[in-house]
XYZ file of N, CA and C in Angstrom:
669
model
N -19.674 22.828 -41.663
C -19.525 21.460 -41.247
C -19.249 21.467 -40.999
N -17.582 21.339 -42.005
C -16.592 20.638 -42.166
C -15.439 21.087 -40.529
N -15.569 21.855 -40.564
C -14.964 23.086 -39.388
C -15.257 22.324 -37.830
N -16.723 22.536 -37.818
C -17.021 21.544 -36.724
C -16.553 20.583 -36.321
N -16.678 19.484 -37.986
C -16.326 17.912 -37.626
C -14.622 17.733 -36.810
N -13.682 18.783 -38.164
C -12.431 18.371 -37.383
C -12.515 18.887 -35.094
N -13.178 19.823 -35.739
C -13.136 20.423 -34.197
C -14.238 19.341 -33.266
N -14.598 18.618 -32.982
C -15.153 16.967 -32.445
C -14.345 16.015 -32.625
N -13.700 16.359 -32.994
C -12.631 14.999 -33.353
C -11.782 15.732 -32.898
N -11.180 16.743 -32.729
C -9.945 17.125 -31.419
C -9.941 17.338 -30.139
N -11.680 17.025 -30.032
C -11.958 17.667 -28.824
C -12.218 16.103 -27.915
N -12.283 14.854 -28.695
C -12.411 13.884 -28.980
C -10.657 13.374 -28.687
N -10.542 13.425 -29.736
C -8.338 12.940 -29.456
C -7.811 13.576 -27.804
N -8.068 14.916 -27.605
C -7.994 14.863 -26.581
C -7.936 15.204 -25.399
N -9.505 14.237 -25.339
C -10.091 14.157 -23.805
C -10.159 12.677 -23.587
N -9.345 11.653 -24.506
C -9.092 10.469 -25.078
C -7.309 10.913 -24.093
N -6.761 11.576 -24.623
C -5.078 11.774 -24.425
C -5.377 11.785 -22.960
N -6.911 13.050 -22.336
C -6.443 12.829 -21.261
C -6.835 11.859 -20.022
N -8.020 11.229 -19.862
C -7.673 10.055 -19.366
C -6.859 9.260 -19.385
N -6.758 8.836 -20.476
C -4.788 8.190 -20.957
C -3.970 8.586 -19.711
N -4.259 9.684 -19.694
C -2.808 10.708 -18.804
C -3.125 10.537 -16.795
N -4.455 10.695 -17.185
C -5.166 10.403 -15.634
C -5.231 8.786 -15.080
N -4.740 7.661 -15.722
C -5.279 6.313 -15.889
C -3.813 5.395 -15.565
N -3.514 4.498 -14.822
C -2.402 4.045 -14.518
C -3.050 2.912 -14.192
N -1.947 2.072 -14.599
C -1.642 0.235 -14.415
C -0.839 0.125 -13.237
N -1.553 -0.643 -12.064
C -0.614 -0.564 -11.037
C -0.167 -1.877 -10.568
N -0.168 -2.755 -11.720
C 1.828 -3.540 -12.079
C 2.388 -3.039 -12.323
N 2.233 -1.628 -12.730
C 3.459 -0.863 -13.332
C 4.462 -0.291 -12.560
N 3.717 0.275 -11.192
C 4.675 0.220 -10.331
C 4.163 -0.039 -8.396
N 3.976 -2.128 -8.439
C 4.063 -2.192 -7.811
C 4.897 -3.970 -8.650
N 5.980 -4.304 -8.677
C 6.610 -5.177 -9.426
C 6.238 -6.810 -7.809
N 5.622 -7.239 -8.615
C 5.402 -8.812 -7.773
C 6.521 -9.316 -7.931
N 7.269 -9.313 -8.975
C 7.757 -10.978 -9.489
C 9.004 -11.347 -8.098
N 8.857 -12.459 -7.980
C 9.979 -13.515 -6.846
C 11.666 -12.833 -6.753
N 11.706 -11.735 -5.829
C 13.325 -11.466 -5.772
C 13.365 -10.478 -6.140
N 12.594 -9.144 -5.724
C 12.490 -8.169 -6.049
C 12.937 -7.874 -4.638
N 14.313 -6.465 -3.664
C 13.993 -6.520 -2.810
C 14.059 -4.628 -3.086
N 13.921 -3.800 -1.317
C 13.837 -2.831 -1.364
C 14.738 -2.531 -0.317
N 15.581 -1.853 0.257
C 16.023 -1.303 0.726
C 15.949 0.008 1.847
N 15.566 0.133 2.364
C 14.851 1.909 2.461
C 15.935 2.640 4.240
N 16.199 3.524 4.349
C 16.515 4.270 5.090
C 15.633 4.927 6.191
N 15.635 4.844 7.727
C 14.992 4.693 8.275
C 15.274 6.528 9.061
N 14.650 7.343 8.700
C 14.536 8.934 9.081
C 14.250 8.600 10.503
N 13.473 7.788 10.739
C 12.698 8.426 12.529
C 14.567 8.173 13.275
N 14.599 8.589 14.231
C 14.747 8.928 15.364
C 14.755 7.248 16.259
N 16.116 6.595 15.902
C 16.321 5.217 16.959
C 14.907 4.378 16.366
N 14.655 4.374 15.206
C 13.901 3.355 14.167
C 15.010 2.195 13.285
N 14.452 1.037 13.082
C 15.453 0.221 13.064
C 15.747 0.888 11.404
N 17.058 0.357 10.841
C 17.540 0.966 9.406
C 18.856 0.500 8.913
N 18.947 0.567 8.356
C 18.282 -0.160 7.230
C 16.513 -1.289 7.301
N 15.397 -0.962 6.827
C 14.310 -2.066 6.541
C 14.475 -2.309 5.145
N 14.218 -3.169 4.965
C 14.314 -4.239 3.992
C 12.900 -4.822 3.375
N 12.591 -4.775 2.460
C 11.114 -5.832 1.973
C 11.333 -6.132 0.870
N 10.739 -6.777 0.928
C 11.574 -8.088 -0.323
C 10.219 -9.233 -0.731
N 9.993 -9.333 -1.835
C 9.495 -10.914 -2.347
C 9.641 -11.960 -2.238
N 9.421 -12.439 -1.216
C 10.123 -13.949 -1.131
C 10.291 -15.372 -1.086
N 8.794 -15.502 -1.508
C 8.635 -16.676 -2.052
C 7.095 -16.519 -2.345
N 6.318 -17.892 -3.150
C 5.267 -18.246 -3.005
C 4.282 -19.466 -2.109
N 3.525 -19.175 -1.578
C 3.375 -19.973 -0.365
C 1.766 -20.014 -0.747
N 0.585 -21.541 -0.014
C -0.509 -21.003 0.166
C -1.155 -20.916 1.371
N -1.578 -20.251 0.820
C -2.773 -19.340 1.628
C -3.926 -19.698 1.584
N -5.289 -20.922 2.311
C -6.078 -20.700 1.821
C -6.745 -21.450 0.580
N -5.652 -22.277 0.471
C -6.067 -23.148 -1.166
C -5.535 -22.707 -2.782
N -4.367 -22.128 -1.789
C -4.359 -21.209 -3.293
C -2.736 -19.993 -3.199
N -2.130 -20.207 -4.574
C -0.994 -19.870 -4.171
C -0.981 -17.804 -3.690
N -0.191 -17.613 -2.987
C 0.183 -16.070 -2.575
C 1.849 -15.977 -2.531
N 2.211 -14.068 -2.803
C 3.216 -13.721 -2.424
C 3.647 -13.257 -1.070
N 4.053 -13.589 -0.639
C 5.016 -13.169 1.146
C 6.088 -12.187 0.687
N 5.219 -11.464 1.254
C 6.659 -9.948 1.309
C 7.067 -10.119 2.648
N 7.887 -10.185 3.011
C 8.950 -10.173 4.029
C 9.420 -9.015 4.363
N 10.055 -9.300 6.369
C 10.757 -7.241 6.025
C 11.402 -7.507 7.187
N 12.678 -6.907 7.469
C 13.654 -7.504 8.052
C 13.227 -7.723 9.820
N 12.415 -7.606 10.166
C 11.966 -6.974 11.295
C 11.214 -8.513 12.211
N 11.048 -9.673 10.740
C 10.857 -10.702 10.993
C 8.934 -10.203 10.769
N 8.499 -9.341 9.884
C 6.581 -9.179 9.884
C 7.020 -10.051 8.964
N 5.587 -10.310 8.271
C 5.526 -10.526 6.717
C 4.033 -10.127 6.155
N 3.833 -10.147 4.771
C 2.276 -9.890 4.613
C 2.319 -10.572 3.280
N 0.848 -11.250 3.076
C 0.140 -11.952 2.009
C -0.901 -11.244 1.264
N -0.071 -11.344 0.146
C -1.462 -10.617 -0.732
C -0.748 -10.713 -2.046
N -1.840 -10.160 -3.488
C -1.255 -11.044 -4.484
C -1.650 -9.824 -5.366
N -2.087 -9.913 -6.620
C -2.018 -8.875 -8.076
C -3.282 -9.914 -8.484
N -4.183 -9.447 -8.766
C -5.633 -10.696 -9.603
C -5.787 -9.635 -10.477
N -7.118 -10.382 -10.983
C -7.580 -9.700 -12.333
C -8.446 -8.138 -10.895
N -8.061 -8.221 -9.564
C -9.133 -7.538 -9.222
C -8.660 -5.767 -8.642
N -7.304 -6.371 -8.067
C -5.781 -5.987 -7.922
C -5.367 -5.952 -7.407
N -4.947 -5.145 -6.258
C -3.865 -5.654 -4.541
C -5.134 -6.113 -3.487
N -4.895 -7.719 -3.784
C -5.411 -7.776 -2.294
C -4.728 -8.654 -1.297
N -5.550 -7.897 0.255
C -4.092 -8.638 0.743
C -5.255 -9.205 2.126
N -4.649 -11.007 2.421
C -4.816 -12.149 2.871
C -5.369 -11.715 4.209
N -3.496 -11.708 4.694
C -3.479 -11.741 5.966
C -1.937 -11.134 6.527
N -1.725 -10.370 7.859
C -0.298 -9.944 8.069
C 0.050 -10.537 9.398
N 1.058 -10.743 9.551
C 1.453 -11.196 10.718
C 2.901 -10.121 10.847
N 2.939 -10.140 12.567
C 3.823 -9.784 13.115
C 4.437 -10.511 14.080
N 5.946 -9.642 14.707
C 6.936 -11.327 15.285
C 5.996 -11.338 17.001
N 6.344 -12.735 17.436
C 5.565 -12.671 18.263
C 4.269 -13.933 18.028
N 4.117 -14.059 17.225
C 3.281 -15.216 16.476
C 2.321 -15.083 16.655
N 1.970 -13.198 16.003
C 1.256 -12.849 16.067
C 0.159 -12.375 14.603
N -1.325 -12.762 14.246
C -1.404 -13.153 12.810
C -2.761 -11.998 13.232
N -2.993 -11.297 12.117
C -4.735 -10.763 11.240
C -5.126 -10.888 10.312
N -6.482 -11.738 10.754
C -6.194 -12.516 9.308
C -8.472 -11.432 8.881
N -8.209 -11.247 8.042
C -9.172 -10.658 7.329
C -10.464 -11.747 6.858
N -11.704 -11.373 7.288
C -12.981 -12.481 6.647
C -13.245 -12.972 5.692
N -12.371 -11.713 4.909
C -12.627 -12.193 3.497
C -11.438 -11.417 2.612
N -10.417 -11.302 1.933
C -8.771 -10.331 1.648
C -9.900 -8.953 1.063
N -8.710 -8.858 1.256
C -9.283 -6.295 1.513
C -8.969 -6.267 0.092
N -9.727 -5.734 -0.804
C -9.027 -5.213 -1.979
C -8.880 -3.545 -2.176
N -6.888 -3.590 -1.498
C -6.627 -2.501 -1.128
C -6.974 -1.133 -2.324
N -5.808 -1.752 -3.998
C -5.888 -0.379 -5.617
C -6.468 -2.045 -6.361
N -7.101 -1.793 -7.252
C -7.548 -1.659 -8.325
C -6.873 -1.961 -9.149
N -6.764 -2.885 -10.706
C -5.768 -2.468 -11.393
C -5.848 -1.473 -12.559
N -6.640 -0.373 -12.327
C -6.754 0.660 -12.753
C -6.414 1.465 -11.982
N -5.196 2.689 -11.604
C -5.836 4.316 -10.724
C -5.933 4.660 -11.282
N -6.348 5.913 -11.175
C -6.334 6.904 -11.465
C -6.575 8.786 -10.707
N -6.245 9.173 -10.814
C -5.964 10.377 -10.317
C -7.555 11.036 -9.798
N -6.957 11.343 -8.607
C -7.625 11.712 -7.453
C -9.435 11.353 -7.055
N -8.739 9.436 -7.687
C -10.358 8.859 -6.981
C -9.641 7.909 -6.167
N -10.985 7.574 -5.418
C -10.439 7.137 -3.874
C -11.322 5.814 -3.423
N -10.707 4.768 -3.624
C -11.100 3.295 -3.188
C -10.934 2.491 -1.810
N -12.153 2.651 -1.008
C -12.364 1.727 -0.046
C -12.545 0.924 0.069
N -12.091 0.260 1.477
C -13.173 -1.846 1.439
C -12.982 -1.705 3.072
N -13.983 -2.834 3.462
C -13.858 -2.427 4.614
C -14.120 -3.733 4.570
N -13.397 -5.525 6.256
C -14.075 -6.058 6.156
C -13.465 -6.684 7.890
N -14.084 -7.668 8.387
C -13.908 -8.099 10.099
C -12.652 -8.490 9.213
N -11.698 -8.523 10.500
C -10.848 -9.026 11.479
C -10.381 -9.738 12.721
N -9.875 -10.583 12.327
C -9.483 -12.040 13.998
C -7.506 -11.222 14.606
N -7.838 -11.112 14.859
C -6.481 -11.582 15.661
C -5.753 -12.727 16.807
N -5.203 -13.394 16.226
C -4.954 -14.319 16.754
C -3.630 -14.471 17.759
N -2.935 -14.277 19.230
C -1.827 -14.924 19.301
C -1.679 -16.102 20.050
N -0.664 -16.923 19.389
C 0.014 -18.229 19.507
C -1.221 -18.646 19.190
N -2.182 -18.384 18.838
C -3.277 -19.689 18.209
C -4.701 -19.113 18.365
N -4.384 -17.980 19.547
C -5.762 -18.005 20.551
C -6.288 -16.689 19.746
N -7.940 -16.517 20.298
C -7.952 -15.579 19.483
C -8.338 -14.306 20.487
N -7.101 -13.110 20.489
C -7.054 -12.197 21.547
C -8.200 -10.970 20.560
N -8.761 -10.895 19.657
C -9.196 -8.681 19.071
C -9.570 -9.767 17.734
N -11.013 -9.636 17.889
C -11.881 -9.335 16.383
C -12.483 -7.570 16.575
N -13.392 -7.141 15.187
C -13.525 -6.044 15.271
C -13.965 -5.888 13.974
N -13.398 -4.747 13.419
C -13.578 -3.800 11.253
C -12.499 -3.840 11.125
N -11.885 -4.167 10.649
C -11.107 -3.404 9.339
C -11.556 -2.608 7.493
N -11.178 -1.339 7.931
C -11.397 -0.328 6.732
C -10.065 0.260 6.715
N -10.058 0.533 4.531
C -9.218 0.539 4.553
C -9.288 1.758 3.269
N -8.606 2.876 2.794
C -9.422 4.223 1.924
C -8.576 4.843 1.244
N -8.104 4.409 0.385
C -6.960 5.238 -1.080
C -6.993 6.409 -1.909
N -6.198 6.987 -1.715
C -6.661 7.786 -2.827
C -4.998 8.063 -3.575
N -5.638 8.293 -4.623
C -4.609 8.436 -6.222
C -4.119 10.285 -5.714
N -3.462 10.779 -5.208
C -3.698 11.779 -5.363
C -2.291 12.975 -5.828
N -2.152 12.375 -6.710
C -1.335 13.371 -7.809
C 0.457 13.254 -8.197
N 1.350 13.141 -9.562
C 1.765 13.250 -9.455
C 3.394 14.127 -9.303
N 4.463 13.423 -8.796
C 5.734 14.452 -8.284
C 5.911 13.656 -7.798
N 7.510 14.839 -8.685
C 9.103 14.011 -8.225
C 9.326 14.163 -6.629
N 9.967 13.298 -6.642
C 11.411 13.074 -5.538
C 12.052 12.215 -5.504
N 12.849 13.053 -4.681
C 14.539 12.982 -3.894
C 14.994 12.454 -3.102
N 15.563 10.743 -2.710
C 16.163 9.608 -2.397
C 17.405 9.582 -1.674
N 17.624 9.122 -1.156
C 18.835 8.428 -0.861
C 20.362 8.030 -2.569
N 19.081 7.258 -2.829
C 19.690 6.506 -4.247
C 19.103 7.519 -4.959
N 18.191 8.332 -5.206
C 18.077 9.248 -7.016
C 17.408 10.208 -7.001
N 16.842 10.782 -7.368
C 16.067 11.576 -7.634
C 14.556 10.705 -8.843
N 13.475 10.863 -8.221
C 12.702 9.698 -9.651
C 11.677 10.681 -9.914
N 11.199 10.846 -11.346
C 10.445 11.734 -11.960
C 8.898 11.024 -11.862
N 8.362 11.248 -12.168
C 6.648 11.265 -12.526
C 5.848 9.910 -11.164
N 6.234 10.204 -10.401
C 5.747 9.379 -8.969
C 3.919 9.826 -8.394
N 3.682 7.970 -8.816
C 2.319 8.614 -7.968
C 2.435 8.475 -6.623
N 2.093 8.877 -6.166
C 1.911 9.547 -5.041
C 0.142 9.477 -4.591
N 0.829 8.391 -3.370
C -0.519 7.481 -3.162
C -1.134 8.114 -0.835
N -2.229 8.127 -1.140
C -2.555 8.731 1.031
C -3.312 7.001 0.647
N -2.870 6.702 2.198
C -4.042 5.398 2.673
C -3.983 5.379 3.987
N -5.403 5.059 4.417
C -5.548 5.764 5.546
C -6.285 4.174 6.286
N -5.410 3.673 7.141
C -6.207 2.091 7.192
C -6.834 2.307 8.905
N -7.106 1.659 9.746
C -7.959 1.527 10.482
C -8.765 0.464 11.682
N -8.242 -0.510 11.818
C -9.413 -0.537 13.173
C -9.728 -1.009 14.196
N -11.028 -1.401 14.570
C -11.341 -1.032 15.655
C -12.425 -2.158 15.987
N -12.167 -2.801 17.190
C -11.753 -3.859 18.306
C -13.460 -3.487 18.552
N -13.906 -4.909 19.159
C -15.014 -4.776 19.785
C -15.531 -3.960 20.766
N -14.337 -3.746 21.274
C -14.336 -2.902 22.744
C -14.830 -1.404 22.445
N -14.066 -1.314 21.252
C -14.161 0.439 20.486
C -12.433 1.043 20.576
N -11.095 0.284 20.841
C -10.225 0.818 20.755
C -9.777 0.880 19.326
N -9.157 1.842 18.363
C -8.836 1.861 17.507
C -6.873 1.343 16.989
N -6.504 1.136 16.469
C -5.405 1.105 15.431
C -5.205 1.758 14.675
N -4.451 2.498 14.045
C -4.227 2.929 12.889
C -3.598 3.450 11.667
N -2.921 4.053 10.855
C -2.140 4.467 10.358
C -2.360 5.815 8.797
N -1.900 6.495 8.556
C -2.178 7.253 7.351
C -0.922 7.389 6.897
N -0.726 7.035 5.193
C 0.519 7.018 4.906
C 0.968 7.851 3.858
N 2.022 8.514 3.071
C 1.963 9.223 1.756
C 2.696 8.239 2.111
N 2.711 7.663 0.417
C 3.903 7.082 -0.299
C 3.949 7.455 -2.019
N 5.217 7.368 -2.261
C 5.089 7.876 -3.301
C 5.806 6.768 -4.439
N 5.280 5.989 -5.363
C 5.625 4.687 -5.977
C 6.027 5.428 -7.912
N 7.065 5.099 -7.808
C 7.796 5.284 -9.325
C 7.837 3.909 -10.498
N 7.104 4.417 -11.351
C 7.416 3.333 -12.191
C 8.045 1.772 -12.534
N 7.930 0.922 -12.377
C 9.586 -0.081 -12.221
C 9.929 -0.666 -11.284
N 9.233 0.571 -10.101
C 10.265 0.303 -9.230
C 9.643 -0.138 -8.222
N 8.329 0.777 -7.526
C 7.388 0.344 -6.322
C 7.551 2.151 -5.689
N 7.352 1.000 -4.334
C 7.500 2.144 -3.304
C 8.719 2.716 -3.043
N 9.258 4.439 -3.122
C 10.422 5.426 -2.844
C 10.507 6.027 -1.972
N 8.951 6.469 -1.154
C 9.134 7.055 -0.033
C 7.683 7.197 0.502
N 8.141 6.952 1.676
C 7.037 7.024 2.802
C 7.553 7.223 4.146
N 5.649 8.363 3.772
C 5.970 9.506 5.597
C 4.150 9.372 5.974
N 4.549 9.659 6.671
C 2.979 9.238 7.452
C 2.663 9.066 9.029
N 1.890 8.812 10.136
C 1.683 8.135 11.554
C 0.607 7.483 11.101
N 1.522 6.623 12.661
C 0.752 5.785 12.787
C 0.050 5.862 14.174
N -1.138 5.266 14.513
C -1.306 5.997 16.521
C -2.931 5.355 16.854
N -2.478 5.105 18.184
C -3.822 3.739 18.509
C -4.225 5.049 19.668
N -5.339 3.982 19.793
C -6.370 5.250 21.128
C -7.834 4.427 21.916
N -7.586 4.070 22.158
C -8.368 3.431 24.029
C -9.720 4.005 23.401
N -10.165 3.101 24.262
C -12.445 3.216 24.038
C -12.992 4.714 24.150
N -12.134 5.145 24.910
C -12.480 6.647 25.052
C -12.712 7.782 24.415
N -11.434 7.156 22.887
C -10.831 7.819 21.779
C -9.771 8.830 22.069
N -9.232 8.527 23.822
C -7.512 8.910 24.243
C -6.613 8.224 23.190
N -5.719 9.594 22.622
C -4.461 8.303 21.745
C -3.544 7.669 23.157
N -2.953 6.713 23.032
C -2.299 6.609 24.056
C -1.374 6.094 22.916
N -0.808 5.483 22.153
C 0.859 5.675 21.257
C 0.195 6.317 19.866
N 1.830 7.894 19.973
C 1.634 6.864 17.881
C 3.216 7.139 17.671
N 3.272 6.863 16.696
C 4.237 6.285 15.465
C 4.756 7.165 14.458
N 6.044 7.788 14.094
C 6.113 8.797 12.730
C 6.589 7.206 11.696
N 6.155 7.570 10.932
C 7.299 7.393 9.647
C 7.314 8.359 9.113
N 8.966 7.994 8.573
C 9.445 8.387 7.571
C 11.047 7.261 6.861
N 10.381 6.963 5.554
C 11.679 6.272 5.117
C 11.118 6.644 3.823
N 13.324 6.436 2.900
C 13.122 6.554 1.804
C 13.869 5.506 0.859
N 13.885 5.303 0.210
C 14.926 4.257 -1.128
C 16.320 3.966 -0.730
N 16.497 3.071 -0.920
C 18.541 3.790 -0.529
C 19.637 3.079 -1.828
N 18.506 1.360 -1.592
C 19.190 0.197 -2.638
C 17.572 -0.731 -2.835
N 17.695 -1.211 -4.134
C 17.012 -1.173 -4.743
C 17.620 -2.521 -5.829
N 16.980 -4.311 -5.965
C 17.497 -5.567 -5.800
C 16.376 -6.068 -7.041
N 16.496 -6.617 -8.349
C 16.080 -6.912 -9.413
C 16.088 -7.930 -9.514
N 15.237 -8.929 -9.782
C 15.550 -10.577 -9.633
C 17.237 -10.679 -10.717
């Protein structure tokens, strides 16, 4: 009886440790304080290099405070880590082009688990110079795949979370724009490596454009 009790206790402890080891806090892998800056070497031929991403400032959007995450090509994203997780509100691209969502996109929850898939879906609209150019449905599928070491120009990062994201926008004509990315996230640093493909298709399902993504961290600045 006593032996059975200790065996049950051991299984309970081991089970708890297994759960803990496979659950990760989003905020540990996605710094959100103002002043964090990431500089990436672009390994794609003829691509902009370096790529500089920065937690630039807090701005007001839809009557709330949001983080403006900028890139050195002029694009930016409005996002927050809330009680739910990483929420995306708006995308901006050079040429005064905005993508706005009917409701905030919950990209990832606050607690991430290896092997779990997180899905979100919402309506979107594209505005250029405040004129409606496109609308349709946006979906995201995010999977925390594994833990792995990765070597970058800056250094070798151990025990990174490898996260795969599939994003797809389908407009009302049936045309598609999307991407599939695999990213390595290091604790207290953020994304240190990203590879993948962007793909555009017409309403007949024919591929019209593809872009390769391959970048790695070469500089990292904290506030």
